[in-house]
mmCIF file of C-alpha atoms in Angstrom:
data_model
loop_
_atom_site.group_PDB
_atom_site.id
_atom_site.type_symbol
_atom_site.label_atom_id
_atom_site.label_comp_id
_atom_site.label_asym_id
_atom_site.label_seq_id
_atom_site.Cartn_x
_atom_site.Cartn_y
_atom_site.Cartn_z
ATOM 1 C CA MET A 1 -16.707 -29.936 49.880
ATOM 2 C CA LEU A 2 -15.880 -33.347 48.412
ATOM 3 C CA PRO A 3 -12.916 -35.367 49.698
ATOM 4 C CA SER A 4 -9.967 -35.405 47.264
ATOM 5 C CA GLY A 5 -10.563 -39.098 46.409
ATOM 6 C CA LYS A 6 -14.118 -38.409 45.256
ATOM 7 C CA VAL A 7 -12.968 -35.407 43.223
ATOM 8 C CA ALA A 8 -10.392 -37.584 41.462
ATOM 9 C CA VAL A 9 -13.003 -40.243 40.669
ATOM 10 C CA LEU A 10 -15.420 -37.593 39.407
ATOM 11 C CA LEU A 11 -12.726 -36.110 37.152
ATOM 12 C CA LEU A 12 -11.907 -39.572 35.817
ATOM 13 C CA VAL A 13 -15.578 -40.223 35.009
ATOM 14 C CA VAL A 14 -15.860 -36.896 33.166
ATOM 15 C CA CYS A 15 -12.766 -37.713 31.099
ATOM 16 C CA MET A 16 -14.102 -41.182 30.264
ATOM 17 C CA VAL A 17 -17.472 -39.819 29.150
ATOM 18 C CA SER A 18 -16.032 -37.180 26.817
ATOM 19 C CA PRO A 19 -12.262 -37.625 26.487
ATOM 20 C CA GLU A 20 -12.014 -35.670 23.232
ATOM 21 C CA GLN A 21 -13.788 -32.614 24.577
ATOM 22 C CA VAL A 22 -11.839 -32.597 27.835
ATOM 23 C CA THR A 23 -8.368 -33.248 26.429
ATOM 24 C CA SER A 24 -8.616 -31.514 23.045
ATOM 25 C CA LYS A 25 -7.434 -27.939 22.661
ATOM 26 C CA LYS A 26 -9.175 -27.630 19.284
ATOM 27 C CA PRO A 27 -12.952 -27.375 19.129
ATOM 28 C CA ILE A 28 -14.718 -30.172 17.290
ATOM 29 C CA CYS A 29 -16.130 -27.707 14.752
ATOM 30 C CA THR A 30 -16.213 -23.953 14.322
ATOM 31 C CA LYS A 31 -18.508 -21.333 12.842
ATOM 32 C CA VAL A 32 -15.790 -20.563 10.275
ATOM 33 C CA GLN A 33 -15.899 -24.202 9.130
ATOM 34 C CA ARG A 34 -19.700 -23.986 9.012
ATOM 35 C CA GLU A 35 -19.567 -20.945 6.752
ATOM 36 C CA LYS A 36 -16.998 -22.594 4.476
ATOM 37 C CA ILE A 37 -19.051 -25.783 4.097
ATOM 38 C CA LEU A 38 -22.255 -23.864 3.440
ATOM 39 C CA GLU A 39 -20.422 -21.845 0.775
ATOM 40 C CA LYS A 40 -18.580 -24.745 -0.889
ATOM 41 C CA CYS A 41 -21.256 -27.442 -0.479
ATOM 42 C CA GLY A 42 -24.459 -25.412 -0.801
ATOM 43 C CA SER A 43 -25.573 -26.997 -4.070
ATOM 44 C CA PHE A 44 -25.017 -30.522 -2.692
ATOM 45 C CA ILE A 45 -26.911 -30.119 0.590
ATOM 46 C CA GLN A 46 -30.167 -28.541 -0.499
ATOM 47 C CA PRO A 47 -33.260 -30.507 0.524
ATOM 48 C CA GLY A 48 -35.279 -32.585 -1.898
ATOM 49 C CA HIS A 49 -34.438 -33.996 -5.264
ATOM 50 C CA PRO A 50 -32.555 -34.065 -7.553
ATOM 51 C CA THR A 51 -29.547 -35.060 -5.530
ATOM 52 C CA HIS A 52 -26.280 -33.628 -6.803
ATOM 53 C CA LEU A 53 -23.290 -35.889 -6.283
ATOM 54 C CA VAL A 54 -20.185 -34.377 -4.762
ATOM 55 C CA SER A 55 -16.714 -35.238 -6.081
ATOM 56 C CA ARG A 56 -14.054 -36.329 -3.573
ATOM 57 C CA ASP A 57 -11.704 -33.847 -5.268
ATOM 58 C CA SER A 58 -14.098 -30.902 -4.853
ATOM 59 C CA GLN A 59 -13.612 -27.861 -2.652
ATOM 60 C CA CYS A 60 -16.677 -29.058 -0.772
ATOM 61 C CA CYS A 61 -14.986 -32.316 0.227
ATOM 62 C CA ALA A 62 -11.790 -30.487 1.148
ATOM 63 C CA ALA A 63 -13.859 -28.366 3.562
ATOM 64 C CA VAL A 64 -15.667 -31.429 4.937
ATOM 65 C CA ARG A 65 -12.395 -33.249 5.651
ATOM 66 C CA GLY A 66 -11.409 -30.282 7.852
ATOM 67 C CA VAL A 67 -14.333 -30.927 10.212
ATOM 68 C CA ARG A 68 -13.831 -33.636 12.819
ATOM 69 C CA ASP A 69 -17.521 -34.124 13.615
ATOM 70 C CA MET A 70 -20.293 -33.383 11.124
ATOM 71 C CA GLU A 71 -22.905 -33.807 13.870
ATOM 72 C CA CYS A 72 -21.297 -30.865 15.668
ATOM 73 C CA PHE A 73 -21.569 -28.923 12.431
ATOM 74 C CA THR A 74 -25.310 -29.591 12.201
ATOM 75 C CA LEU A 75 -25.752 -28.308 15.761
ATOM 76 C CA LEU A 76 -24.308 -24.938 14.688
ATOM 77 C CA LEU A 77 -26.999 -24.444 12.026
ATOM 78 C CA THR A 78 -29.602 -21.784 12.637
ATOM 79 C CA GLU A 79 -33.300 -22.636 12.280
ATOM 80 C CA LYS A 80 -33.350 -20.751 8.973
ATOM 81 C CA GLU A 81 -30.355 -22.747 7.692
ATOM 82 C CA LYS A 82 -32.066 -26.004 8.716
ATOM 83 C CA THR A 83 -34.911 -25.193 6.321
ATOM 84 C CA LYS A 84 -32.548 -24.106 3.536
ATOM 85 C CA TYR A 85 -30.201 -27.130 3.839
ATOM 86 C CA SER A 86 -30.812 -30.832 4.440
ATOM 87 C CA VAL A 87 -29.330 -32.001 7.748
ATOM 88 C CA GLU A 88 -29.347 -35.593 6.420
ATOM 89 C CA LYS A 89 -27.336 -34.580 3.344
ATOM 90 C CA ILE A 90 -24.887 -32.670 5.540
ATOM 91 C CA ARG A 91 -24.370 -35.767 7.697
ATOM 92 C CA ALA A 92 -23.849 -37.861 4.548
ATOM 93 C CA LEU A 93 -21.023 -35.617 3.331
ATOM 94 C CA ARG A 94 -18.491 -37.296 5.619
ATOM 95 C CA GLY A 95 -18.946 -40.685 3.926
ATOM 96 C CA LEU A 96 -19.151 -39.178 0.450
ATOM 97 C CA CYS A 97 -15.947 -37.203 0.940
ATOM 98 C CA GLU A 98 -13.721 -39.857 2.498
ATOM 99 C CA SER A 99 -10.244 -39.871 0.996
ATOM 100 C CA ASP A 100 -10.397 -43.508 0.010
ATOM 101 C CA PRO A 101 -13.437 -44.740 -1.895
ATOM 102 C CA PRO A 102 -15.208 -47.728 -0.388
ATOM 103 C CA PRO A 103 -14.115 -51.098 -1.814
ATOM 104 C CA SER A 104 -16.098 -52.128 -4.849
ATOM 105 C CA HIS A 105 -17.868 -55.466 -4.911
ATOM 106 C CA LYS A 106 -17.413 -57.380 -8.138
ATOM 107 C CA LEU A 107 -20.087 -59.797 -9.234
ATOM 108 C CA ASN A 108 -18.843 -63.122 -10.588
#
């Protein structure tokens, strides 16, 4: 059995390594969110070309904004889904669906 001081230090280290997972009551992503994104974003995340652009006002982007961590979402994919959908395109959805568009650079 560890002395209480070592237990406290160990608990502190665990919280520092993954504070969100330890302190959060909500999971980072859920299977329900996965299903919703696959349904709403399916045409945007298929592998290969042509690449379909997603609108920030789309139902796809609304679903993406509900997920805190797209990497977590990709971990929930089955092997079959990983061949049907592009993991890289799924990861890119977060940036494509941000509420505010990135600042434009004007050429002089």
